[in-house]
Amino acid sequence: MSTILDRFRRAAAVPAGVGDDLVRELAPVFAALDSIEADCERVRAEAAEAAERRVAAARAESAVVSARTREHAEAVRAEAEAERRRARELQASALHAEAEAEAEAIRERGAERIPKLVAAVVACVRSEAP
């Protein structure tokens, strides 16, 4: 036991003897330990508060980032929908122009054939006339 006390005596000024004076002599050591323990508790509490502040700040930042991400995603969706709409409108315009061209070609072919058909009808009517 005295070997252990000798080790501590050099480092922390622990008393050399054991007896009634031991309590009086160890009181400053325990008071210093109480102070150190209180400091440790204060440091732990400050660290816990700092961690809570950081977590709260991270949650707030996360909410802002999430909101921005949702806004950006909505803008991208709206732009994609507008692009699809423009593509459909261009396709519809192309189909309409193609149909107009085809109708014009049919009208032209019909116009070319009308004189022959009229002549054939007239010839048929004349040949059957008494």
Short mmCIF file of C-alpha atoms in Angstrom, two decimals:
data_model
loop_
_atom_site.label_atom_id
_atom_site.label_comp_id
_atom_site.label_asym_id
_atom_site.label_seq_id
_atom_site.Cartn_x
_atom_site.Cartn_y
_atom_site.Cartn_z
CA MET A 1 0.00 0.00 0.00
CA SER A 2 2.80 2.41 0.82
CA THR A 3 4.32 1.82 -2.62
CA ILE A 4 1.10 2.97 -4.25
CA LEU A 5 0.96 6.00 -1.96
CA ASP A 6 4.60 6.80 -2.71
CA ARG A 7 3.75 6.87 -6.41
CA PHE A 8 0.85 9.24 -5.84
CA ARG A 9 2.72 11.34 -3.26
CA ARG A 10 5.23 12.44 -5.87
CA ALA A 11 2.61 13.33 -8.51
CA ALA A 12 -0.25 14.81 -6.49
CA ALA A 13 1.17 15.52 -3.03
CA VAL A 14 -0.76 12.72 -1.37
CA PRO A 15 0.14 12.34 2.32
CA ALA A 16 2.74 9.82 3.35
CA GLY A 17 1.06 8.39 6.40
CA VAL A 18 -2.19 6.73 7.22
CA GLY A 19 -4.33 7.57 10.18
CA ASP A 20 -6.64 10.24 11.54
CA ASP A 21 -4.97 12.96 9.50
CA LEU A 22 -5.61 11.04 6.28
CA VAL A 23 -9.10 12.48 5.81
CA ARG A 24 -7.83 16.02 6.38
CA GLU A 25 -4.90 15.52 4.06
CA LEU A 26 -6.95 13.87 1.28
CA ALA A 27 -9.74 16.46 1.35
CA PRO A 28 -7.91 18.86 -1.04
CA VAL A 29 -7.24 15.98 -3.44
CA PHE A 30 -10.90 14.99 -3.46
CA ALA A 31 -11.92 18.66 -3.75
CA ALA A 32 -9.65 18.95 -6.80
CA LEU A 33 -11.22 15.76 -8.19
CA ASP A 34 -14.68 17.21 -7.56
CA SER A 35 -13.65 20.32 -9.46
CA ILE A 36 -12.27 18.22 -12.32
CA GLU A 37 -15.42 16.12 -12.36
CA ALA A 38 -17.56 19.29 -12.47
CA ASP A 39 -15.41 20.59 -15.34
CA CYS A 40 -15.86 17.29 -17.15
CA GLU A 41 -19.62 17.46 -16.68
CA ARG A 42 -19.65 21.07 -17.94
CA VAL A 43 -17.60 20.05 -21.00
CA ARG A 44 -19.97 17.12 -21.64
CA ALA A 45 -23.02 19.39 -21.33
CA GLU A 46 -21.47 22.00 -23.65
CA ALA A 47 -20.59 19.28 -26.14
CA ALA A 48 -24.13 17.90 -26.01
CA GLU A 49 -25.56 21.41 -26.56
CA ALA A 50 -23.15 22.02 -29.44
CA ALA A 51 -24.13 18.67 -30.96
CA GLU A 52 -27.82 19.56 -30.65
CA ARG A 53 -27.20 22.94 -32.31
CA ARG A 54 -25.31 21.24 -35.13
CA VAL A 55 -28.05 18.65 -35.58
CA ALA A 56 -30.70 21.40 -35.62
CA ALA A 57 -28.65 23.41 -38.13
CA ALA A 58 -28.17 20.31 -40.29
CA ARG A 59 -31.90 19.59 -40.19
CA ALA A 60 -32.69 23.17 -41.18
CA GLU A 61 -30.15 23.04 -44.00
CA SER A 62 -31.54 19.68 -45.09
CA ALA A 63 -35.04 21.16 -45.23
CA VAL A 64 -33.78 24.05 -47.36
CA VAL A 65 -31.92 21.69 -49.69
CA SER A 66 -34.98 19.44 -49.94
CA ALA A 67 -37.21 22.40 -50.78
CA ARG A 68 -34.78 23.62 -53.42
CA THR A 69 -34.54 20.11 -54.84
CA ARG A 70 -38.33 19.81 -55.04
CA GLU A 71 -38.56 23.22 -56.73
CA HIS A 72 -35.86 22.27 -59.21
CA ALA A 73 -37.48 18.90 -59.91
CA GLU A 74 -40.82 20.62 -60.53
CA ALA A 75 -39.18 23.12 -62.88
CA VAL A 76 -37.47 20.28 -64.76
CA ARG A 77 -40.77 18.36 -64.98
CA ALA A 78 -42.56 21.47 -66.27
CA GLU A 79 -39.84 22.09 -68.86
CA ALA A 80 -39.95 18.45 -69.98
CA GLU A 81 -43.75 18.62 -70.30
CA ALA A 82 -43.47 21.86 -72.31
CA GLU A 83 -40.90 20.21 -74.58
CA ARG A 84 -43.18 17.19 -75.12
CA ARG A 85 -46.07 19.54 -75.86
CA ARG A 86 -43.96 21.45 -78.42
CA ALA A 87 -42.89 18.16 -80.02
CA ARG A 88 -46.54 17.01 -80.25
CA GLU A 89 -47.56 20.35 -81.74
CA LEU A 90 -44.77 20.13 -84.34
CA GLN A 91 -45.79 16.57 -85.16
CA ALA A 92 -49.44 17.61 -85.48
CA SER A 93 -48.44 20.54 -87.72
CA ALA A 94 -46.37 18.22 -89.91
CA LEU A 95 -49.25 15.72 -90.16
CA HIS A 96 -51.67 18.54 -90.99
CA ALA A 97 -49.34 19.89 -93.71
CA GLU A 98 -48.94 16.36 -95.11
CA ALA A 99 -52.71 15.86 -95.16
CA GLU A 100 -53.20 19.25 -96.85
CA ALA A 101 -50.63 18.32 -99.51
CA GLU A 102 -52.30 14.95 -100.07
CA ALA A 103 -55.74 16.60 -100.35
CA GLU A 104 -54.35 19.10 -102.86
CA ALA A 105 -52.85 16.25 -104.91
CA ILE A 106 -56.22 14.48 -104.91
CA ARG A 107 -57.98 17.69 -105.97
CA GLU A 108 -55.48 18.16 -108.80
CA ARG A 109 -55.89 14.55 -110.00
CA GLY A 110 -59.65 14.98 -109.85
CA ALA A 111 -59.47 18.24 -111.76
CA GLU A 112 -57.35 16.53 -114.43
CA ARG A 113 -59.81 13.63 -114.76
CA ILE A 114 -63.01 15.73 -114.88
CA PRO A 115 -62.72 16.78 -118.55
CA LYS A 116 -62.23 13.14 -119.66
CA LEU A 117 -65.14 11.97 -117.51
CA VAL A 118 -67.39 14.77 -118.77
CA ALA A 119 -66.46 13.89 -122.34
CA ALA A 120 -67.22 10.22 -121.67
CA VAL A 121 -70.58 11.07 -120.10
CA VAL A 122 -71.49 13.40 -122.95
CA ALA A 123 -70.47 10.77 -125.49
CA CYS A 124 -72.51 8.18 -123.68
CA VAL A 125 -75.54 10.46 -123.55
CA ARG A 126 -75.21 11.35 -127.24
CA SER A 127 -74.85 7.74 -128.26
CA GLU A 128 -78.04 6.83 -126.49
CA ALA A 129 -80.03 9.77 -127.69
CA PRO A 130 -82.65 8.88 -130.36
#
